[in-house]
C-alpha cells in the first residue's frame, strides 16, 4: 500500500486512518449502522469513536435516499416516521457537518454507505458534508439491489467517481464487488469483480481505493481468496493507495448469541492471519432485529480482541494447488473482461452480455443466469456450472442440478454450522469453529 493521502474536510482522512492503523499493526474495525435523526446518528458516531478498538465510523443511508426519493425521506423526517438509515440528502450538508462536530468526531474518519446504483446525488451530499469516503460500484450496487440497466449504472458511477475525485483530493472509494449477494458466489468471481471495480475507479480518477471480500463458507478457501485479491490488486492497482476490507459473513447469520459471536470472531481471525487492513462487522443481534448502538460497539470490541489474540493453525492453510487454481480463475476473468474493450465502461456491460461474468442466483436482467454454485463436502464453494465464464475444470453438474431444497440448505450452511457448535455441549474441539474456542484452547 502506498503512502496515505492528507486530511480533507472537517473529518479525518479515511485512507490516512487505515494507513496509520496498518503501520501500527492494528486491524481497523467498522460497523454498518445508520440512524435517521441527527441525535441518533450523532450518538452512534460518538459511541463508535469511543469504543475500545481501532475504529472508523459509518453513516449508512436509508432506502428512500438509496433510490433517489429524497422527497419521501424529507416527509418521513417531518412526520417523525421511522427510516432504516440516515437521509443525508434530506438533512443536507450543513446539518450533517454540524452533527459530526456535535458528536465530537471532527477528527474521526467516517465512510458513507448506501446501496445506490445511481449515486451522484449521494456523492454530492457527502462532499457538501465534508466527508471523503464512500463505497459501492457500477456492478456491485446494480445487479444485487436494483433493476437499473447496467449501462446506466456504469455511466452514473463513472460521473460520480469523477466528481468525487475532482472535488475531494485524496477521496476514498471502496468496491463492494467482493460481496455479491452476500453468499454462494465462488471466491474467484468475488475477487475478479472487486479488482475490476477497482480498475474502474482508477480509470475515473480515484487514487485511494479499497477492495472487498466477504467471508464465505471455508476458512482455508477464504485465505486463498484474500491472497489472490492482494496479488491482483498489486498488479492492476500498484500505483494507487489501496487496501483490503473483509466483511463478516453477509448471509443468514447464526441465531444463537454464542454462534453469532463465534462467527464474528472467526472473521476477525481471518482478517488478522491474512493481513487484511479493515473488517466490517456484524452483531449477535443480526438474526433477530436491527442492531442497536450498544450491539455494534460490543461487536467492534469483540472483533478487535479476537484479532489481537488471533493465532494461525495448520488447518487454516489452503490445500495443495487450491490457491493457484483460485488465483488463475480470477485472473482469467479479469483478463477476459479487459480484452473485450480498452474502455472499462464498455468492457463491463459487454462481459455480462456475453456471460464472461455471471453471478450465481442473481436475477438481474443483465445477468446471464447460467452460472450455479454449490458447497462441497469439505465446505468449499464450488462451481456447479460456470456458464460461459472462463472457468476450467468445473466438476460435472449443470445449472439445473441445484434444487430448491439444496439451495435452502446451502443458504443455512454457515448458520447451522455455528449454531450446532454453540448448542451442542458434547461437540469436540475439532467440530467447533476455531473462533469459538478460547485463546488457550487454540494454542
PDB file of C-alpha atoms in Angstrom, residues 31-334:
ATOM      1  CA  UNK A  31     -19.880  -1.050  11.836  1.00  0.00           C
ATOM      2  CA  UNK A  32     -22.579  -0.776   9.163  1.00  0.00           C
ATOM      3  CA  UNK A  33     -25.030   1.202  11.298  1.00  0.00           C
ATOM      4  CA  UNK A  34     -27.216   4.113  10.290  1.00  0.00           C
ATOM      5  CA  UNK A  35     -29.992   6.008  12.099  1.00  0.00           C
ATOM      6  CA  UNK A  36     -32.476   8.574  10.749  1.00  0.00           C
ATOM      7  CA  UNK A  37     -32.140  11.514  13.128  1.00  0.00           C
ATOM      8  CA  UNK A  38     -29.224  13.774  13.837  1.00  0.00           C
ATOM      9  CA  UNK A  39     -29.406  12.895  17.545  1.00  0.00           C
ATOM     10  CA  UNK A  40     -29.367   9.138  16.964  1.00  0.00           C
ATOM     11  CA  UNK A  41     -26.697   9.160  14.269  1.00  0.00           C
ATOM     12  CA  UNK A  42     -24.521  11.551  16.249  1.00  0.00           C
ATOM     13  CA  UNK A  43     -24.766   9.354  19.332  1.00  0.00           C
ATOM     14  CA  UNK A  44     -23.825   6.331  17.249  1.00  0.00           C
ATOM     15  CA  UNK A  45     -20.734   8.032  15.846  1.00  0.00           C
ATOM     16  CA  UNK A  46     -19.684   9.164  19.306  1.00  0.00           C
ATOM     17  CA  UNK A  47     -20.041   5.636  20.706  1.00  0.00           C
ATOM     18  CA  UNK A  48     -18.076   4.045  17.853  1.00  0.00           C
ATOM     19  CA  UNK A  49     -15.365   6.678  18.191  1.00  0.00           C
ATOM     20  CA  UNK A  50     -15.077   5.843  21.903  1.00  0.00           C
ATOM     21  CA  UNK A  51     -15.045   2.043  21.524  1.00  0.00           C
ATOM     22  CA  UNK A  52     -12.066   0.082  22.836  1.00  0.00           C
ATOM     23  CA  UNK A  53     -10.893  -0.720  19.329  1.00  0.00           C
ATOM     24  CA  UNK A  54      -9.243   0.885  16.303  1.00  0.00           C
ATOM     25  CA  UNK A  55     -12.412   2.139  14.619  1.00  0.00           C
ATOM     26  CA  UNK A  56     -13.660   4.219  11.730  1.00  0.00           C
ATOM     27  CA  UNK A  57     -17.228   5.477  11.578  1.00  0.00           C
ATOM     28  CA  UNK A  58     -20.110   4.677   9.268  1.00  0.00           C
ATOM     29  CA  UNK A  59     -23.133   6.644   8.162  1.00  0.00           C
ATOM     30  CA  UNK A  60     -25.434   4.142   6.458  1.00  0.00           C
ATOM     31  CA  UNK A  61     -28.196   5.722   4.403  1.00  0.00           C
ATOM     32  CA  UNK A  62     -31.913   4.924   4.257  1.00  0.00           C
ATOM     33  CA  UNK A  63     -33.822   3.176   1.478  1.00  0.00           C
ATOM     34  CA  UNK A  64     -35.522   6.325   0.148  1.00  0.00           C
ATOM     35  CA  UNK A  65     -32.173   8.020  -0.323  1.00  0.00           C
ATOM     36  CA  UNK A  66     -30.713   4.930  -1.988  1.00  0.00           C
ATOM     37  CA  UNK A  67     -33.353   5.099  -4.745  1.00  0.00           C
ATOM     38  CA  UNK A  68     -33.262   8.885  -5.052  1.00  0.00           C
ATOM     39  CA  UNK A  69     -36.656   9.533  -3.441  1.00  0.00           C
ATOM     40  CA  UNK A  70     -35.484  12.429  -1.304  1.00  0.00           C
ATOM     41  CA  UNK A  71     -38.967  13.964  -1.052  1.00  0.00           C
ATOM     42  CA  UNK A  72     -40.245  10.854   0.769  1.00  0.00           C
ATOM     43  CA  UNK A  73     -37.215  10.891   3.062  1.00  0.00           C
ATOM     44  CA  UNK A  74     -37.904  14.538   3.918  1.00  0.00           C
ATOM     45  CA  UNK A  75     -41.586  13.829   4.626  1.00  0.00           C
ATOM     46  CA  UNK A  76     -40.661  10.901   6.861  1.00  0.00           C
ATOM     47  CA  UNK A  77     -38.353  13.143   8.881  1.00  0.00           C
ATOM     48  CA  UNK A  78     -41.016  15.820   9.221  1.00  0.00           C
ATOM     49  CA  UNK A  79     -43.607  13.293  10.401  1.00  0.00           C
ATOM     50  CA  UNK A  80     -41.256  11.514  12.771  1.00  0.00           C
ATOM     51  CA  UNK A  81     -41.594   8.247  10.836  1.00  0.00           C
ATOM     52  CA  UNK A  82     -39.006   5.515  11.101  1.00  0.00           C
ATOM     53  CA  UNK A  83     -36.304   5.280   8.449  1.00  0.00           C
ATOM     54  CA  UNK A  84     -33.758   2.488   8.132  1.00  0.00           C
ATOM     55  CA  UNK A  85     -30.799   4.823   7.830  1.00  0.00           C
ATOM     56  CA  UNK A  86     -29.590   8.420   7.677  1.00  0.00           C
ATOM     57  CA  UNK A  87     -31.132  10.521   4.852  1.00  0.00           C
ATOM     58  CA  UNK A  88     -28.054  12.592   4.092  1.00  0.00           C
ATOM     59  CA  UNK A  89     -29.571  14.443   1.127  1.00  0.00           C
ATOM     60  CA  UNK A  90     -32.706  15.377   3.064  1.00  0.00           C
ATOM     61  CA  UNK A  91     -30.672  16.564   6.056  1.00  0.00           C
ATOM     62  CA  UNK A  92     -28.242  18.472   3.869  1.00  0.00           C
ATOM     63  CA  UNK A  93     -24.530  19.107   4.092  1.00  0.00           C
ATOM     64  CA  UNK A  94     -24.589  21.786   6.778  1.00  0.00           C
ATOM     65  CA  UNK A  95     -26.735  19.730   9.165  1.00  0.00           C
ATOM     66  CA  UNK A  96     -24.522  16.677   8.667  1.00  0.00           C
ATOM     67  CA  UNK A  97     -21.377  18.726   9.313  1.00  0.00           C
ATOM     68  CA  UNK A  98     -22.885  20.128  12.499  1.00  0.00           C
ATOM     69  CA  UNK A  99     -23.915  16.631  13.611  1.00  0.00           C
ATOM     70  CA  UNK A 100     -20.363  15.343  13.219  1.00  0.00           C
ATOM     71  CA  UNK A 101     -18.959  18.326  15.090  1.00  0.00           C
ATOM     72  CA  UNK A 102     -21.502  17.982  17.914  1.00  0.00           C
ATOM     73  CA  UNK A 103     -20.637  14.303  18.244  1.00  0.00           C
ATOM     74  CA  UNK A 104     -17.061  15.289  18.998  1.00  0.00           C
ATOM     75  CA  UNK A 105     -15.906  13.300  15.983  1.00  0.00           C
ATOM     76  CA  UNK A 106     -14.270  16.073  13.990  1.00  0.00           C
ATOM     77  CA  UNK A 107     -11.016  14.121  13.636  1.00  0.00           C
ATOM     78  CA  UNK A 108     -12.789  10.780  13.141  1.00  0.00           C
ATOM     79  CA  UNK A 109     -12.644   9.084   9.729  1.00  0.00           C
ATOM     80  CA  UNK A 110     -16.193   8.349   8.507  1.00  0.00           C
ATOM     81  CA  UNK A 111     -17.494   6.465   5.462  1.00  0.00           C
ATOM     82  CA  UNK A 112     -20.933   6.864   3.857  1.00  0.00           C
ATOM     83  CA  UNK A 113     -22.537   3.527   2.880  1.00  0.00           C
ATOM     84  CA  UNK A 114     -25.661   3.493   0.743  1.00  0.00           C
ATOM     85  CA  UNK A 115     -26.517   0.795  -1.857  1.00  0.00           C
ATOM     86  CA  UNK A 116     -27.440   3.028  -4.790  1.00  0.00           C
ATOM     87  CA  UNK A 117     -26.855   2.170  -8.466  1.00  0.00           C
ATOM     88  CA  UNK A 118     -27.232   5.895  -9.286  1.00  0.00           C
ATOM     89  CA  UNK A 119     -25.189   7.602  -6.561  1.00  0.00           C
ATOM     90  CA  UNK A 120     -24.412  11.088  -7.885  1.00  0.00           C
ATOM     91  CA  UNK A 121     -26.810  12.902  -5.525  1.00  0.00           C
ATOM     92  CA  UNK A 122     -25.403  10.988  -2.563  1.00  0.00           C
ATOM     93  CA  UNK A 123     -21.825  11.736  -3.595  1.00  0.00           C
ATOM     94  CA  UNK A 124     -22.579  15.449  -3.853  1.00  0.00           C
ATOM     95  CA  UNK A 125     -24.275  15.389  -0.437  1.00  0.00           C
ATOM     96  CA  UNK A 126     -21.362  13.681   1.305  1.00  0.00           C
ATOM     97  CA  UNK A 127     -18.926  16.108  -0.284  1.00  0.00           C
ATOM     98  CA  UNK A 128     -21.041  19.026   0.951  1.00  0.00           C
ATOM     99  CA  UNK A 129     -20.919  17.457   4.416  1.00  0.00           C
ATOM    100  CA  UNK A 130     -17.107  17.452   4.349  1.00  0.00           C
ATOM    101  CA  UNK A 131     -16.783  13.659   4.093  1.00  0.00           C
ATOM    102  CA  UNK A 132     -14.229  11.918   1.879  1.00  0.00           C
ATOM    103  CA  UNK A 133     -15.178   8.234   1.699  1.00  0.00           C
ATOM    104  CA  UNK A 134     -17.960   6.032   0.367  1.00  0.00           C
ATOM    105  CA  UNK A 135     -18.400   2.614  -1.233  1.00  0.00           C
ATOM    106  CA  UNK A 136     -20.262   0.607  -3.873  1.00  0.00           C
ATOM    107  CA  UNK A 137     -19.624   0.213  -7.580  1.00  0.00           C
ATOM    108  CA  UNK A 138     -21.259   0.023 -11.010  1.00  0.00           C
ATOM    109  CA  UNK A 139     -21.773  -3.749 -10.821  1.00  0.00           C
ATOM    110  CA  UNK A 140     -21.952  -4.421  -7.090  1.00  0.00           C
ATOM    111  CA  UNK A 141     -24.613  -1.778  -6.406  1.00  0.00           C
ATOM    112  CA  UNK A 142     -26.585  -2.506  -9.554  1.00  0.00           C
ATOM    113  CA  UNK A 143     -27.059  -6.246 -10.007  1.00  0.00           C
ATOM    114  CA  UNK A 144     -27.954  -7.268  -6.431  1.00  0.00           C
ATOM    115  CA  UNK A 145     -30.087  -4.275  -5.447  1.00  0.00           C
ATOM    116  CA  UNK A 146     -31.850  -2.811  -8.468  1.00  0.00           C
ATOM    117  CA  UNK A 147     -33.454  -3.200 -11.870  1.00  0.00           C
ATOM    118  CA  UNK A 148     -31.376  -0.352 -13.268  1.00  0.00           C
ATOM    119  CA  UNK A 149     -29.772  -1.345 -16.594  1.00  0.00           C
ATOM    120  CA  UNK A 150     -26.073  -1.996 -16.110  1.00  0.00           C
ATOM    121  CA  UNK A 151     -25.116   0.562 -18.763  1.00  0.00           C
ATOM    122  CA  UNK A 152     -26.973   3.273 -16.806  1.00  0.00           C
ATOM    123  CA  UNK A 153     -25.274   2.295 -13.558  1.00  0.00           C
ATOM    124  CA  UNK A 154     -21.864   2.325 -15.241  1.00  0.00           C
ATOM    125  CA  UNK A 155     -22.445   5.839 -16.615  1.00  0.00           C
ATOM    126  CA  UNK A 156     -23.748   7.115 -13.255  1.00  0.00           C
ATOM    127  CA  UNK A 157     -20.840   5.635 -11.323  1.00  0.00           C
ATOM    128  CA  UNK A 158     -18.327   6.990 -13.836  1.00  0.00           C
ATOM    129  CA  UNK A 159     -19.622  10.524 -13.322  1.00  0.00           C
ATOM    130  CA  UNK A 160     -19.831  10.051  -9.544  1.00  0.00           C
ATOM    131  CA  UNK A 161     -16.202   8.882  -9.368  1.00  0.00           C
ATOM    132  CA  UNK A 162     -15.086  11.865 -11.421  1.00  0.00           C
ATOM    133  CA  UNK A 163     -16.977  14.346  -9.233  1.00  0.00           C
ATOM    134  CA  UNK A 164     -15.557  12.764  -6.082  1.00  0.00           C
ATOM    135  CA  UNK A 165     -12.011  12.800  -7.465  1.00  0.00           C
ATOM    136  CA  UNK A 166     -12.292  16.397  -8.729  1.00  0.00           C
ATOM    137  CA  UNK A 167     -13.791  17.907  -5.590  1.00  0.00           C
ATOM    138  CA  UNK A 168     -12.093  15.926  -2.807  1.00  0.00           C
ATOM    139  CA  UNK A 169      -8.324  15.460  -3.008  1.00  0.00           C
ATOM    140  CA  UNK A 170      -7.495  12.008  -1.651  1.00  0.00           C
ATOM    141  CA  UNK A 171     -11.119  10.820  -1.684  1.00  0.00           C
ATOM    142  CA  UNK A 172     -11.531   7.122  -0.910  1.00  0.00           C
ATOM    143  CA  UNK A 173     -13.852   4.641  -2.643  1.00  0.00           C
ATOM    144  CA  UNK A 174     -14.425   1.020  -1.638  1.00  0.00           C
ATOM    145  CA  UNK A 175     -15.589  -1.606  -4.107  1.00  0.00           C
ATOM    146  CA  UNK A 176     -18.481  -3.745  -2.891  1.00  0.00           C
ATOM    147  CA  UNK A 177     -17.615  -6.293  -5.590  1.00  0.00           C
ATOM    148  CA  UNK A 178     -16.436  -8.915  -3.121  1.00  0.00           C
ATOM    149  CA  UNK A 179     -19.884  -9.117  -1.521  1.00  0.00           C
ATOM    150  CA  UNK A 180     -22.188 -10.024  -4.419  1.00  0.00           C
ATOM    151  CA  UNK A 181     -25.498 -11.289  -2.978  1.00  0.00           C
ATOM    152  CA  UNK A 182     -23.695 -11.910   0.293  1.00  0.00           C
ATOM    153  CA  UNK A 183     -23.221 -15.648  -0.220  1.00  0.00           C
ATOM    154  CA  UNK A 184     -22.996 -18.606  -2.624  1.00  0.00           C
ATOM    155  CA  UNK A 185     -20.703 -16.772  -5.041  1.00  0.00           C
ATOM    156  CA  UNK A 186     -17.458 -18.726  -5.549  1.00  0.00           C
ATOM    157  CA  UNK A 187     -14.475 -16.718  -4.339  1.00  0.00           C
ATOM    158  CA  UNK A 188     -12.743 -16.355  -7.707  1.00  0.00           C
ATOM    159  CA  UNK A 189     -15.667 -14.316  -9.062  1.00  0.00           C
ATOM    160  CA  UNK A 190     -15.759 -12.126  -5.936  1.00  0.00           C
ATOM    161  CA  UNK A 191     -12.054 -11.420  -6.328  1.00  0.00           C
ATOM    162  CA  UNK A 192     -12.409 -10.641 -10.040  1.00  0.00           C
ATOM    163  CA  UNK A 193     -15.357  -8.290  -9.550  1.00  0.00           C
ATOM    164  CA  UNK A 194     -13.626  -6.382  -6.764  1.00  0.00           C
ATOM    165  CA  UNK A 195     -10.478  -5.941  -8.859  1.00  0.00           C
ATOM    166  CA  UNK A 196     -12.481  -4.880 -11.935  1.00  0.00           C
ATOM    167  CA  UNK A 197     -14.358  -2.250  -9.958  1.00  0.00           C
ATOM    168  CA  UNK A 198     -11.031  -1.043  -8.557  1.00  0.00           C
ATOM    169  CA  UNK A 199      -9.758  -0.664 -12.128  1.00  0.00           C
ATOM    170  CA  UNK A 200     -12.959   1.239 -12.973  1.00  0.00           C
ATOM    171  CA  UNK A 201     -12.447   3.624 -10.041  1.00  0.00           C
ATOM    172  CA  UNK A 202      -8.825   4.236 -11.049  1.00  0.00           C
ATOM    173  CA  UNK A 203      -9.869   4.900 -14.646  1.00  0.00           C
ATOM    174  CA  UNK A 204     -12.203   7.628 -13.402  1.00  0.00           C
ATOM    175  CA  UNK A 205      -9.713   9.486 -11.278  1.00  0.00           C
ATOM    176  CA  UNK A 206      -9.698   7.849  -7.820  1.00  0.00           C
ATOM    177  CA  UNK A 207      -6.301   7.142  -6.308  1.00  0.00           C
ATOM    178  CA  UNK A 208      -7.388   5.787  -2.914  1.00  0.00           C
ATOM    179  CA  UNK A 209      -9.270   2.503  -3.234  1.00  0.00           C
ATOM    180  CA  UNK A 210     -10.238  -0.494  -1.116  1.00  0.00           C
ATOM    181  CA  UNK A 211     -11.171  -3.919  -2.435  1.00  0.00           C
ATOM    182  CA  UNK A 212     -13.707  -6.011  -0.572  1.00  0.00           C
ATOM    183  CA  UNK A 213     -14.172  -9.699   0.114  1.00  0.00           C
ATOM    184  CA  UNK A 214     -16.967 -11.282   2.156  1.00  0.00           C
ATOM    185  CA  UNK A 215     -16.222 -14.196   4.467  1.00  0.00           C
ATOM    186  CA  UNK A 216     -17.659 -17.335   2.877  1.00  0.00           C
ATOM    187  CA  UNK A 217     -18.033 -20.974   3.924  1.00  0.00           C
ATOM    188  CA  UNK A 218     -14.446 -22.197   4.266  1.00  0.00           C
ATOM    189  CA  UNK A 219     -11.584 -20.581   6.201  1.00  0.00           C
ATOM    190  CA  UNK A 220      -8.778 -22.087   4.043  1.00  0.00           C
ATOM    191  CA  UNK A 221     -10.583 -21.139   0.832  1.00  0.00           C
ATOM    192  CA  UNK A 222     -11.031 -17.589   2.152  1.00  0.00           C
ATOM    193  CA  UNK A 223      -7.315 -17.447   2.944  1.00  0.00           C
ATOM    194  CA  UNK A 224      -6.584 -18.347  -0.677  1.00  0.00           C
ATOM    195  CA  UNK A 225      -9.093 -15.791  -1.964  1.00  0.00           C
ATOM    196  CA  UNK A 226      -7.658 -12.925   0.070  1.00  0.00           C
ATOM    197  CA  UNK A 227      -4.162 -13.797  -1.145  1.00  0.00           C
ATOM    198  CA  UNK A 228      -5.413 -13.750  -4.743  1.00  0.00           C
ATOM    199  CA  UNK A 229      -7.156 -10.423  -4.206  1.00  0.00           C
ATOM    200  CA  UNK A 230      -3.993  -8.880  -2.801  1.00  0.00           C
ATOM    201  CA  UNK A 231      -1.883 -10.322  -5.637  1.00  0.00           C
ATOM    202  CA  UNK A 232      -4.138  -8.964  -8.397  1.00  0.00           C
ATOM    203  CA  UNK A 233      -4.577  -5.612  -6.674  1.00  0.00           C
ATOM    204  CA  UNK A 234      -0.809  -5.225  -6.652  1.00  0.00           C
ATOM    205  CA  UNK A 235      -0.668  -5.993 -10.354  1.00  0.00           C
ATOM    206  CA  UNK A 236      -3.553  -3.793 -11.528  1.00  0.00           C
ATOM    207  CA  UNK A 237      -3.629  -1.020  -8.907  1.00  0.00           C
ATOM    208  CA  UNK A 238       0.024  -0.772  -7.952  1.00  0.00           C
ATOM    209  CA  UNK A 239       0.202   2.986  -8.498  1.00  0.00           C
ATOM    210  CA  UNK A 240      -2.708   3.729  -6.162  1.00  0.00           C
ATOM    211  CA  UNK A 241      -3.207   3.799  -2.399  1.00  0.00           C
ATOM    212  CA  UNK A 242      -5.171   0.599  -1.793  1.00  0.00           C
ATOM    213  CA  UNK A 243      -6.110  -1.777   0.983  1.00  0.00           C
ATOM    214  CA  UNK A 244      -8.313  -4.826   1.509  1.00  0.00           C
ATOM    215  CA  UNK A 245     -11.536  -4.881   3.525  1.00  0.00           C
ATOM    216  CA  UNK A 246     -13.137  -8.099   4.786  1.00  0.00           C
ATOM    217  CA  UNK A 247     -16.824  -8.457   5.633  1.00  0.00           C
ATOM    218  CA  UNK A 248     -18.068 -10.715   8.398  1.00  0.00           C
ATOM    219  CA  UNK A 249     -20.336 -13.292   6.754  1.00  0.00           C
ATOM    220  CA  UNK A 250     -23.081 -11.484   4.829  1.00  0.00           C
ATOM    221  CA  UNK A 251     -25.591 -14.335   4.590  1.00  0.00           C
ATOM    222  CA  UNK A 252     -28.001 -15.977   7.043  1.00  0.00           C
ATOM    223  CA  UNK A 253     -26.494 -15.352  10.473  1.00  0.00           C
ATOM    224  CA  UNK A 254     -26.480 -17.741  13.473  1.00  0.00           C
ATOM    225  CA  UNK A 255     -29.494 -17.335  15.743  1.00  0.00           C
ATOM    226  CA  UNK A 256     -27.681 -18.148  18.979  1.00  0.00           C
ATOM    227  CA  UNK A 257     -25.557 -15.448  20.601  1.00  0.00           C
ATOM    228  CA  UNK A 258     -22.566 -17.809  21.100  1.00  0.00           C
ATOM    229  CA  UNK A 259     -22.829 -18.949  17.476  1.00  0.00           C
ATOM    230  CA  UNK A 260     -23.038 -15.394  16.166  1.00  0.00           C
ATOM    231  CA  UNK A 261     -20.079 -14.260  18.270  1.00  0.00           C
ATOM    232  CA  UNK A 262     -18.038 -17.276  17.167  1.00  0.00           C
ATOM    233  CA  UNK A 263     -18.669 -16.392  13.518  1.00  0.00           C
ATOM    234  CA  UNK A 264     -17.741 -12.762  14.155  1.00  0.00           C
ATOM    235  CA  UNK A 265     -14.528 -13.787  15.905  1.00  0.00           C
ATOM    236  CA  UNK A 266     -13.735 -16.199  13.091  1.00  0.00           C
ATOM    237  CA  UNK A 267     -13.936 -13.328  10.607  1.00  0.00           C
ATOM    238  CA  UNK A 268     -11.624 -11.234  12.790  1.00  0.00           C
ATOM    239  CA  UNK A 269      -9.157 -14.106  12.988  1.00  0.00           C
ATOM    240  CA  UNK A 270      -9.336 -14.461   9.206  1.00  0.00           C
ATOM    241  CA  UNK A 271      -8.540 -10.769   8.830  1.00  0.00           C
ATOM    242  CA  UNK A 272      -5.643 -10.997  11.265  1.00  0.00           C
ATOM    243  CA  UNK A 273      -3.925 -14.063   9.803  1.00  0.00           C
ATOM    244  CA  UNK A 274      -4.213 -12.731   6.231  1.00  0.00           C
ATOM    245  CA  UNK A 275      -3.003  -9.203   6.952  1.00  0.00           C
ATOM    246  CA  UNK A 276      -6.301  -7.637   5.966  1.00  0.00           C
ATOM    247  CA  UNK A 277      -6.433  -3.970   6.947  1.00  0.00           C
ATOM    248  CA  UNK A 278     -10.135  -3.415   7.691  1.00  0.00           C
ATOM    249  CA  UNK A 279     -13.106  -5.509   8.883  1.00  0.00           C
ATOM    250  CA  UNK A 280     -16.822  -4.699   8.530  1.00  0.00           C
ATOM    251  CA  UNK A 281     -18.527  -6.391  11.488  1.00  0.00           C
ATOM    252  CA  UNK A 282     -21.947  -7.884  12.125  1.00  0.00           C
ATOM    253  CA  UNK A 283     -23.519  -8.245  15.550  1.00  0.00           C
ATOM    254  CA  UNK A 284     -25.042 -11.049  17.597  1.00  0.00           C
ATOM    255  CA  UNK A 285     -28.457  -9.418  17.063  1.00  0.00           C
ATOM    256  CA  UNK A 286     -28.389  -9.769  13.247  1.00  0.00           C
ATOM    257  CA  UNK A 287     -30.785 -12.734  13.083  1.00  0.00           C
ATOM    258  CA  UNK A 288     -33.427 -11.109  15.290  1.00  0.00           C
ATOM    259  CA  UNK A 289     -33.616  -7.313  14.956  1.00  0.00           C
ATOM    260  CA  UNK A 290     -31.911  -4.143  13.817  1.00  0.00           C
ATOM    261  CA  UNK A 291     -28.768  -3.849  15.962  1.00  0.00           C
ATOM    262  CA  UNK A 292     -28.551  -1.039  18.497  1.00  0.00           C
ATOM    263  CA  UNK A 293     -25.562   1.223  19.075  1.00  0.00           C
ATOM    264  CA  UNK A 294     -24.625  -0.974  22.039  1.00  0.00           C
ATOM    265  CA  UNK A 295     -24.809  -4.101  19.863  1.00  0.00           C
ATOM    266  CA  UNK A 296     -22.453  -2.508  17.368  1.00  0.00           C
ATOM    267  CA  UNK A 297     -19.941  -1.353  19.969  1.00  0.00           C
ATOM    268  CA  UNK A 298     -19.902  -4.810  21.542  1.00  0.00           C
ATOM    269  CA  UNK A 299     -19.252  -6.374  18.126  1.00  0.00           C
ATOM    270  CA  UNK A 300     -16.453  -3.925  17.367  1.00  0.00           C
ATOM    271  CA  UNK A 301     -14.716  -4.622  20.658  1.00  0.00           C
ATOM    272  CA  UNK A 302     -15.156  -8.390  20.364  1.00  0.00           C
ATOM    273  CA  UNK A 303     -13.724  -8.368  16.838  1.00  0.00           C
ATOM    274  CA  UNK A 304     -10.778  -6.201  17.858  1.00  0.00           C
ATOM    275  CA  UNK A 305      -9.949  -8.511  20.767  1.00  0.00           C
ATOM    276  CA  UNK A 306     -10.232 -11.595  18.549  1.00  0.00           C
ATOM    277  CA  UNK A 307      -7.857 -10.047  16.026  1.00  0.00           C
ATOM    278  CA  UNK A 308      -5.334  -9.097  18.722  1.00  0.00           C
ATOM    279  CA  UNK A 309      -5.246 -12.647  20.093  1.00  0.00           C
ATOM    280  CA  UNK A 310      -5.531 -14.475  16.756  1.00  0.00           C
ATOM    281  CA  UNK A 311      -3.311 -17.440  16.024  1.00  0.00           C
ATOM    282  CA  UNK A 312      -2.978 -19.406  12.801  1.00  0.00           C
ATOM    283  CA  UNK A 313      -3.302 -23.193  12.713  1.00  0.00           C
ATOM    284  CA  UNK A 314      -2.219 -25.798  10.155  1.00  0.00           C
ATOM    285  CA  UNK A 315      -5.898 -26.333   9.302  1.00  0.00           C
ATOM    286  CA  UNK A 316      -6.090 -22.749   8.032  1.00  0.00           C
ATOM    287  CA  UNK A 317      -3.862 -23.453   5.056  1.00  0.00           C
ATOM    288  CA  UNK A 318      -5.411 -23.992   1.617  1.00  0.00           C
ATOM    289  CA  UNK A 319      -4.963 -27.419   0.103  1.00  0.00           C
ATOM    290  CA  UNK A 320      -2.178 -28.037  -2.382  1.00  0.00           C
ATOM    291  CA  UNK A 321      -2.978 -26.269  -5.638  1.00  0.00           C
ATOM    292  CA  UNK A 322      -6.108 -24.595  -4.232  1.00  0.00           C
ATOM    293  CA  UNK A 323      -4.657 -21.087  -4.048  1.00  0.00           C
ATOM    294  CA  UNK A 324      -3.123 -21.333  -7.521  1.00  0.00           C
ATOM    295  CA  UNK A 325      -6.409 -22.511  -9.057  1.00  0.00           C
ATOM    296  CA  UNK A 326      -8.400 -19.734  -7.400  1.00  0.00           C
ATOM    297  CA  UNK A 327      -5.899 -17.075  -8.477  1.00  0.00           C
ATOM    298  CA  UNK A 328      -5.893 -18.476 -12.011  1.00  0.00           C
ATOM    299  CA  UNK A 329      -9.683 -18.362 -12.264  1.00  0.00           C
ATOM    300  CA  UNK A 330      -9.844 -14.784 -11.001  1.00  0.00           C
ATOM    301  CA  UNK A 331      -7.040 -13.665 -13.318  1.00  0.00           C
ATOM    302  CA  UNK A 332      -8.710 -15.321 -16.330  1.00  0.00           C
ATOM    303  CA  UNK A 333     -11.972 -13.489 -15.571  1.00  0.00           C
ATOM    304  CA  UNK A 334     -10.268 -10.112 -15.218  1.00  0.00           C
TER     305      UNK A 334
END
